[in-house]
GROMACS .gro file of C-alpha atoms in nm:
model
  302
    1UNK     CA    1  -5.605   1.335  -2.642
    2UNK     CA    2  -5.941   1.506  -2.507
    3UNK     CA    3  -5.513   1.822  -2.942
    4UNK     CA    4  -2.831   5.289  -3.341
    5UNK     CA    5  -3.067   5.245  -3.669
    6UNK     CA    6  -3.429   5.074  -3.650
    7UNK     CA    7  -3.365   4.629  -3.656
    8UNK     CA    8  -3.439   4.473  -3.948
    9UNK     CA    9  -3.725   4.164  -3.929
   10UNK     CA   10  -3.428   3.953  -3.866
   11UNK     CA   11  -3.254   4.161  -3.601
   12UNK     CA   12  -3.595   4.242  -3.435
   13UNK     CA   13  -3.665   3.833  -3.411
   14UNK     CA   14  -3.311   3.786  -3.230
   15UNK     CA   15  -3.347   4.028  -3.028
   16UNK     CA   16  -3.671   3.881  -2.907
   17UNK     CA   17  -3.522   3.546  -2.895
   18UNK     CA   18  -3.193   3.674  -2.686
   19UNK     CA   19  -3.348   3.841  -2.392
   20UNK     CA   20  -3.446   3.532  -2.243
   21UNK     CA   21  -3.230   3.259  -2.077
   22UNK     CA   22  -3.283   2.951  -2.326
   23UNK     CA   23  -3.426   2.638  -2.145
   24UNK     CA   24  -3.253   2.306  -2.108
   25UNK     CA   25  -3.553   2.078  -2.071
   26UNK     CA   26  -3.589   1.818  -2.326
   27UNK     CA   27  -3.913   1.653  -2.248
   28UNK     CA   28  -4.296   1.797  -2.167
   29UNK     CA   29  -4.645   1.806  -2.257
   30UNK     CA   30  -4.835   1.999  -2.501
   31UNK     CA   31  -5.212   2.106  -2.543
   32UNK     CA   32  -5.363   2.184  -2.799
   33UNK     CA   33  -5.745   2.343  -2.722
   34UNK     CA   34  -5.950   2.237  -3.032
   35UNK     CA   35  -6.253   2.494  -2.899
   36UNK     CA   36  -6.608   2.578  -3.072
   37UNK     CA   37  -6.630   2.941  -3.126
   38UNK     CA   38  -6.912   3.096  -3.072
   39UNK     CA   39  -7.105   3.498  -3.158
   40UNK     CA   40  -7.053   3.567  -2.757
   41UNK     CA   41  -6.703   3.684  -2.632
   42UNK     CA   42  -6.740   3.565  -2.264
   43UNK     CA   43  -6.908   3.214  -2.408
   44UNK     CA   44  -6.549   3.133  -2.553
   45UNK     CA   45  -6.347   3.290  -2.267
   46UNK     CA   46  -6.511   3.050  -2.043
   47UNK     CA   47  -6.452   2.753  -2.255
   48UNK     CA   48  -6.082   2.855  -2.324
   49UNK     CA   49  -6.049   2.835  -1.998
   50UNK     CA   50  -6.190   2.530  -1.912
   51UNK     CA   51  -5.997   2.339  -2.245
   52UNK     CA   52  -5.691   2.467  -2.067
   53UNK     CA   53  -5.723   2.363  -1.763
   54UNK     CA   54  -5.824   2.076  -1.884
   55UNK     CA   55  -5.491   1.990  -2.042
   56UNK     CA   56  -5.340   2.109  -1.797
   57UNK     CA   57  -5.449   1.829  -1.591
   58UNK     CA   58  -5.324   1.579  -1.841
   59UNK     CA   59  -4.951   1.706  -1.780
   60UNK     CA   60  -4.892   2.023  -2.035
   61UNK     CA   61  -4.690   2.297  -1.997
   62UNK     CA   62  -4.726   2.433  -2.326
   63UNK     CA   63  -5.110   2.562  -2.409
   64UNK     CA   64  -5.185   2.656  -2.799
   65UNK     CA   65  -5.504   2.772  -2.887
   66UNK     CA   66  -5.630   2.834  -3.211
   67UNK     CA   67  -5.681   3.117  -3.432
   68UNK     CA   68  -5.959   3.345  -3.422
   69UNK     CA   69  -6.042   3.176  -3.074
   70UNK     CA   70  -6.257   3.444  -2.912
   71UNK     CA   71  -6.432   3.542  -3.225
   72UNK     CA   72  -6.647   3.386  -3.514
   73UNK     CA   73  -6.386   3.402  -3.822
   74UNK     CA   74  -6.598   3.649  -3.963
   75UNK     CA   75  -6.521   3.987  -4.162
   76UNK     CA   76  -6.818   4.121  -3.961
   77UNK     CA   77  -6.723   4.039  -3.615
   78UNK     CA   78  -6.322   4.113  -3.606
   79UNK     CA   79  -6.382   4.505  -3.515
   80UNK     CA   80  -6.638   4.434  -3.295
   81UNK     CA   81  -6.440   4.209  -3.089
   82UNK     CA   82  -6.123   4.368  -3.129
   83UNK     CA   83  -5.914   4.443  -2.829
   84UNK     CA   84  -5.661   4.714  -2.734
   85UNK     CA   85  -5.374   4.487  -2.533
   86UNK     CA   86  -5.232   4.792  -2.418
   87UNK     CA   87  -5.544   4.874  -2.200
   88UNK     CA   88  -5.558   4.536  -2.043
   89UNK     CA   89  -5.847   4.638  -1.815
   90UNK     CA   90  -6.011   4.696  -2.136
   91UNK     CA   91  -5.886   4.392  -2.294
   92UNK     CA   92  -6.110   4.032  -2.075
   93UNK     CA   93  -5.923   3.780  -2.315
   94UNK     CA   94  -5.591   3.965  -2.261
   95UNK     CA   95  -5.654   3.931  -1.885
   96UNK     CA   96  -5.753   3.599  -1.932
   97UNK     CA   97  -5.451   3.479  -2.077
   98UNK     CA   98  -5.225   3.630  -1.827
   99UNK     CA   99  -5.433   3.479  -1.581
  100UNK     CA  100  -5.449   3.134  -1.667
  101UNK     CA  101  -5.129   3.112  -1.760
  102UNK     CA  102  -4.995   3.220  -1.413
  103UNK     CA  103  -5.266   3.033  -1.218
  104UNK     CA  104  -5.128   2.715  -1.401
  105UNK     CA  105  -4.774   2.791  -1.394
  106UNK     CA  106  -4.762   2.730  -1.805
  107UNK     CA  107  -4.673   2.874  -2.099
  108UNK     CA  108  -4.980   2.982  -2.335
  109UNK     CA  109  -4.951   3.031  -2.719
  110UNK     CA  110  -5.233   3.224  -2.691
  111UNK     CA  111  -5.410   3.152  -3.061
  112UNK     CA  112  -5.523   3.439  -3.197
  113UNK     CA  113  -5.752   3.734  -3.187
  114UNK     CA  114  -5.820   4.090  -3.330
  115UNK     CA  115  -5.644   4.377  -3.195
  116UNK     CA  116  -5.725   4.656  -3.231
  117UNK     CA  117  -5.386   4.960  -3.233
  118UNK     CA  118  -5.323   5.294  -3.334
  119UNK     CA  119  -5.663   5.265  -3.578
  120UNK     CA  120  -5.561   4.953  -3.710
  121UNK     CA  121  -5.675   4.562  -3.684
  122UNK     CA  122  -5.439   4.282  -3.664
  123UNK     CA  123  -5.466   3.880  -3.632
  124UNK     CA  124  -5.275   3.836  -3.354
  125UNK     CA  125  -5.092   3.566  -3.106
  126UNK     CA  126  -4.971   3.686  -2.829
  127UNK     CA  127  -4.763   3.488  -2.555
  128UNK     CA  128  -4.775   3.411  -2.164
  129UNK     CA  129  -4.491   3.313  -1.937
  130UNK     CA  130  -4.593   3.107  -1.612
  131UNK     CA  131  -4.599   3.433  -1.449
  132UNK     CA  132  -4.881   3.526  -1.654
  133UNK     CA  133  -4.650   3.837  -1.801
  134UNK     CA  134  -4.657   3.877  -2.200
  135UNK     CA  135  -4.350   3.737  -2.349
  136UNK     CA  136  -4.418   3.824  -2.684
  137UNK     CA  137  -4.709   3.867  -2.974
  138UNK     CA  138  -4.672   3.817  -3.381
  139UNK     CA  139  -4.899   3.950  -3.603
  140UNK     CA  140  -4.994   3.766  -3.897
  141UNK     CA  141  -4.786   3.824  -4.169
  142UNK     CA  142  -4.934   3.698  -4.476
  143UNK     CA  143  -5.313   3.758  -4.476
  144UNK     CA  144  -5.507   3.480  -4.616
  145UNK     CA  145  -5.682   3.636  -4.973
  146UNK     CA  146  -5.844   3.347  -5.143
  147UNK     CA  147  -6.111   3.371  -5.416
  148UNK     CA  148  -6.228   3.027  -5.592
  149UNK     CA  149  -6.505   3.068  -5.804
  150UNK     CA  150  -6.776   2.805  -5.696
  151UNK     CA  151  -6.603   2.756  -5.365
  152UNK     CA  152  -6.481   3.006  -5.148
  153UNK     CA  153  -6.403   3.393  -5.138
  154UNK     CA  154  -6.202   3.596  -4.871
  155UNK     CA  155  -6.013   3.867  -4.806
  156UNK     CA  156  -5.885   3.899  -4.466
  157UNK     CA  157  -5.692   4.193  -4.618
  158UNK     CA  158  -6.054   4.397  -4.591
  159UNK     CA  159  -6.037   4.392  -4.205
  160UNK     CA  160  -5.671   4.348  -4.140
  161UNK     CA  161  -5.317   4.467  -4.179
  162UNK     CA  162  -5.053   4.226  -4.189
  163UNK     CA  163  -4.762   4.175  -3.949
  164UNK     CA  164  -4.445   4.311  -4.068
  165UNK     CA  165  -4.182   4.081  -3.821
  166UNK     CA  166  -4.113   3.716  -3.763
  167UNK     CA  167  -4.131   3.617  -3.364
  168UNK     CA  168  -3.942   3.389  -3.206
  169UNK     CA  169  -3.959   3.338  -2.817
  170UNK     CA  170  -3.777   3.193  -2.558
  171UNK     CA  171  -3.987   3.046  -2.303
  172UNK     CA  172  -3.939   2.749  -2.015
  173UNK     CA  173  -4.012   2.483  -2.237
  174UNK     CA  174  -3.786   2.584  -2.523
  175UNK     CA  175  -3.759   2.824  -2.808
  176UNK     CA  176  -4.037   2.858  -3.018
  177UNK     CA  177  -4.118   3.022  -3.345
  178UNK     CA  178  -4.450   3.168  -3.372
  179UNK     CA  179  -4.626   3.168  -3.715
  180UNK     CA  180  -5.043   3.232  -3.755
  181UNK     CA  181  -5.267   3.001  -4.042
  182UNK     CA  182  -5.167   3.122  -4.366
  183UNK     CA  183  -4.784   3.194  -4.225
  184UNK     CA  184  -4.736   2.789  -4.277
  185UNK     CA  185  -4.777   2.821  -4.657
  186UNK     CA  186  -4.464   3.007  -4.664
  187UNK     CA  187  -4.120   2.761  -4.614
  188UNK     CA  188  -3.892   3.127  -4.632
  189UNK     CA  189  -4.052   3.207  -4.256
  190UNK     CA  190  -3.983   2.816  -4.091
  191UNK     CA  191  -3.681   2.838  -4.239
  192UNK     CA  192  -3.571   3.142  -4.058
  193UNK     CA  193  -3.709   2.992  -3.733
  194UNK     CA  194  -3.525   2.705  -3.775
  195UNK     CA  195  -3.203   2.869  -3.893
  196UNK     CA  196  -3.263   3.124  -3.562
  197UNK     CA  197  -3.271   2.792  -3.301
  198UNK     CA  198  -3.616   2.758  -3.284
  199UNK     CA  199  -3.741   2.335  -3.203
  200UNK     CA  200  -4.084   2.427  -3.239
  201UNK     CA  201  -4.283   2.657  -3.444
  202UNK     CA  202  -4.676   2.673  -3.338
  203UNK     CA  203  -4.932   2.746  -3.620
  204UNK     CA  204  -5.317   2.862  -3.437
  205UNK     CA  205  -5.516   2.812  -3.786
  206UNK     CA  206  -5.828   2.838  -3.912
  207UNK     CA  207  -5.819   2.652  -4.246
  208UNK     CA  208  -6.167   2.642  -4.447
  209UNK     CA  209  -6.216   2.257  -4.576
  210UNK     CA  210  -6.128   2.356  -4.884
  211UNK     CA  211  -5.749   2.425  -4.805
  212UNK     CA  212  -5.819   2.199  -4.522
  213UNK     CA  213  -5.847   1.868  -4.656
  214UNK     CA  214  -5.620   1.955  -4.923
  215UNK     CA  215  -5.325   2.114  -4.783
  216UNK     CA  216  -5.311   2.090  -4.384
  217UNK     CA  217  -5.169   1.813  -4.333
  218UNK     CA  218  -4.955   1.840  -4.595
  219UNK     CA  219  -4.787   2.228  -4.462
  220UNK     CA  220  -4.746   2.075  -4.130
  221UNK     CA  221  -4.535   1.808  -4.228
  222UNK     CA  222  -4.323   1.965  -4.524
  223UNK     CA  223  -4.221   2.264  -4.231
  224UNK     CA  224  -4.141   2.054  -3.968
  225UNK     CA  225  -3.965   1.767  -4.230
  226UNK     CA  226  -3.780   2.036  -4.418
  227UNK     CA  227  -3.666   2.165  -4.111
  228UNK     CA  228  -3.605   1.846  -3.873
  229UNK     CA  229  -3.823   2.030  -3.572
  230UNK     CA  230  -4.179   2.053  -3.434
  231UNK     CA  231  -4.471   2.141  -3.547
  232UNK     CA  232  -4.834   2.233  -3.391
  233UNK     CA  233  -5.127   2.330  -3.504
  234UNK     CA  234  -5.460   2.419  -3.374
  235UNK     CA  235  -5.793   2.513  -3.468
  236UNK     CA  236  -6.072   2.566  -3.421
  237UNK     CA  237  -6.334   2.346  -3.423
  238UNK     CA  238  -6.557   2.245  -3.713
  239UNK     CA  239  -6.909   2.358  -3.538
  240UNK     CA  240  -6.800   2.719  -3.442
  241UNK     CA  241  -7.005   3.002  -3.544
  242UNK     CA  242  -7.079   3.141  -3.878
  243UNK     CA  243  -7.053   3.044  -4.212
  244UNK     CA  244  -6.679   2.959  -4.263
  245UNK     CA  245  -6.654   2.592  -4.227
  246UNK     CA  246  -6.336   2.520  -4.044
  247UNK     CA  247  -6.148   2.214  -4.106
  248UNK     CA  248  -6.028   2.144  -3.746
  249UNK     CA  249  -5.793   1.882  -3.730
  250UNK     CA  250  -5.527   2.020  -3.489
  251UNK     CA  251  -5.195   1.834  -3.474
  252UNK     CA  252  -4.904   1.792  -3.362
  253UNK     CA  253  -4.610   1.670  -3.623
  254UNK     CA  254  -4.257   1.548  -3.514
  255UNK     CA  255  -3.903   1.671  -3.677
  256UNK     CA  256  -3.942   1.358  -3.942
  257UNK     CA  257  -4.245   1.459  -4.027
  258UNK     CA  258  -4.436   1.232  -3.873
  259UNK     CA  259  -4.801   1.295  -3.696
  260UNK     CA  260  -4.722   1.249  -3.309
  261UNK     CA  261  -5.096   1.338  -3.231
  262UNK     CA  262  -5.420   1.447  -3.394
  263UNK     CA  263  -5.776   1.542  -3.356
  264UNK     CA  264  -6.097   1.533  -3.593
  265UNK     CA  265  -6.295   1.821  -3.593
  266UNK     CA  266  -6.506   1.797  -3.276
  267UNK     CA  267  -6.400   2.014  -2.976
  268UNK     CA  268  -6.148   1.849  -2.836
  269UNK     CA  269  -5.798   1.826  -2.648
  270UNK     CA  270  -5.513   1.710  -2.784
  271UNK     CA  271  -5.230   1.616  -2.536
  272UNK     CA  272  -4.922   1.472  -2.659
  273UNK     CA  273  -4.550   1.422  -2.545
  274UNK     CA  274  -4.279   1.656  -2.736
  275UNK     CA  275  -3.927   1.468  -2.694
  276UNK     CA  276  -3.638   1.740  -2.839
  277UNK     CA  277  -3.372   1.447  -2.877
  278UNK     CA  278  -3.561   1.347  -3.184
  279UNK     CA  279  -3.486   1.626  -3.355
  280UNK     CA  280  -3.091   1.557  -3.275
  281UNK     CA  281  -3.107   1.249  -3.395
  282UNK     CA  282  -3.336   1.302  -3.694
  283UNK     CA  283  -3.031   1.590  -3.759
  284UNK     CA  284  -2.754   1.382  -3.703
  285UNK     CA  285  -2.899   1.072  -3.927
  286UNK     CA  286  -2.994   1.374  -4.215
  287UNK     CA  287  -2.777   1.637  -4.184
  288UNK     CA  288  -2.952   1.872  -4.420
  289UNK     CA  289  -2.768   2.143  -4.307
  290UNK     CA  290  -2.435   2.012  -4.391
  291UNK     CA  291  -2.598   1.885  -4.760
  292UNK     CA  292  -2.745   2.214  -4.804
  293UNK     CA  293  -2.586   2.378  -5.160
  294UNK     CA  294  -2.609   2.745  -5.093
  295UNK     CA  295  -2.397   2.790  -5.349
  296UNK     CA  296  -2.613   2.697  -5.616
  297UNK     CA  297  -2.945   2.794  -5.469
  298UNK     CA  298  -2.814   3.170  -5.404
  299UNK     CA  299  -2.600   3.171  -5.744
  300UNK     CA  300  -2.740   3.380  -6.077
  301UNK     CA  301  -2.817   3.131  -6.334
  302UNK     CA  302  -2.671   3.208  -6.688
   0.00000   0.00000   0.00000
């Protein structure tokens, strides 16, 4: 630790899964950048950079950063810092994905940040191959709307529009099922990643301590428990910019549901060792799968 007809949702995420050859290792290092955001773009390019090189250099070959990375998680900053990835010379954190992840020869879950496409916003993750080419992006699905009288109000549905397809990815370290902060609150979506192959489903979040303290934790392991893979999360860290206090607390949880690694809230790295024969041999000692009762659970009640 330094942390012939337009697809469906479901044919659009296998056909993103399927157009890569699958990967047969079994054992490698993850990162997780824990980073303090800042009101200046280039401020946080420079320490992305840095926080992934920096795990890099502790053995990982899969990068997460966290949501909301290059920006203060702010209503009044996500147009502002919004970026166009199909004009990547108009696009610096774009370029400095790519880059970094080809320089480094690693795959990057790149967190996420505000794009900006035909006149609309989005929270979105977008993915790097060790050739620094985009793999794949998900937009956030379910916007986080929260409004808690005496403790917090939000609407992230005033800035953005919400994703409309699940993403799963094959990359060199795996398959992996992509999901954005308020995505883990939903089981229906790891489900589907599970059900579609995926081992590990990353989470960049930016929980408030509110939902933090309360519920983080707690997501992480119910997903990757209920379905026998891995889970990561990161975020960002407690002392970033503005007035949204961010829990922090990035993690990684393992197909029991136990916490493999973990950070506090500082700005930290968190590397830690992802082993897929666990999750064969949490399956094969709990085969949930074959104790599954679809029969009841998709039945009318009378």
């Amino acid at each position: 630790m330094m942390a012939s007809s337009t697809p469906s949702s479901i044919e659009h995420t296998m056909l993103v899964a399927s157009e890569q050859v699958p990967s047969n290792i079994t054992k490698f290092k993850i990162g997780l950048c824990q980073l303090s955001v800042t009101s200046e773009k280039n401020q946080n390019l420079a320490c992305a950079r840095n926080l992934i090189k920096a795990a890099v250099e502790c053995g990982a070959r899969l990068v997460v950063l966290p949501e909301m990375w290059n920006c203060p998680y702010s209503n009044d900053y996500f147009a502002k810092f919004a970026e166009d990835f199909e004009n990547e010379d108009a696009s610096p954190t774009f370029s400095m994905l790519s880059e970094a992840a080809c320089s480094h020869g690693i795959t990057i879950v790149g967190g996420s940040v505000p794009e900006s496409s035909d006149g609309q916003l989005y929270n979105t993750s977008c993915v790097f191959g060790p050739d620094g080419k985009l793999k794949t992006k998900h937009r956030k699905i379910h916007l986080f709307d929260i409004e808690i009288p005496g403790d917090i109000t939000f609407k992230e549905s005033d800035s953005f529009a919400a994703g409309d397809k699940p993403t799963i990815v094959d990359t060199d370290v795996g398959r992996i099922g992509i999901g954005i902060c308020h995505d883990i609150r939903f089981p229906e979506l790891a489900a589907l990643y599970r059900e579609k192959g995926a081992r590990i489903i990353c989470y960049p979040g930016a929980f408030n301590i509110s939902t933090g303290e309360l519920l983080w934790e707690v997501m992480q392991r119910a997903r990757a428990a209920d379905n026998q893979l891995f889970v990561a999360t990161c975020s960002p860290s407690r002392d970033s910019s503005d007035s949204y206090a961010i829990w922090g607390h990035s993690t990684l949880v393992g197909p029991s549901g136990e916490i493999i690694a973990t950070s506090g809230h500082e700005e930290t790295v968190v590397v830690a060792e992802i082993d897929y024969s666990k999750i064969e041999l949490q399956r094969k000692g709990l085969p949930l799968d074959k104790q599954k009762r679809a029969d009841i659970y998709l039945s009318r009640w009378t």
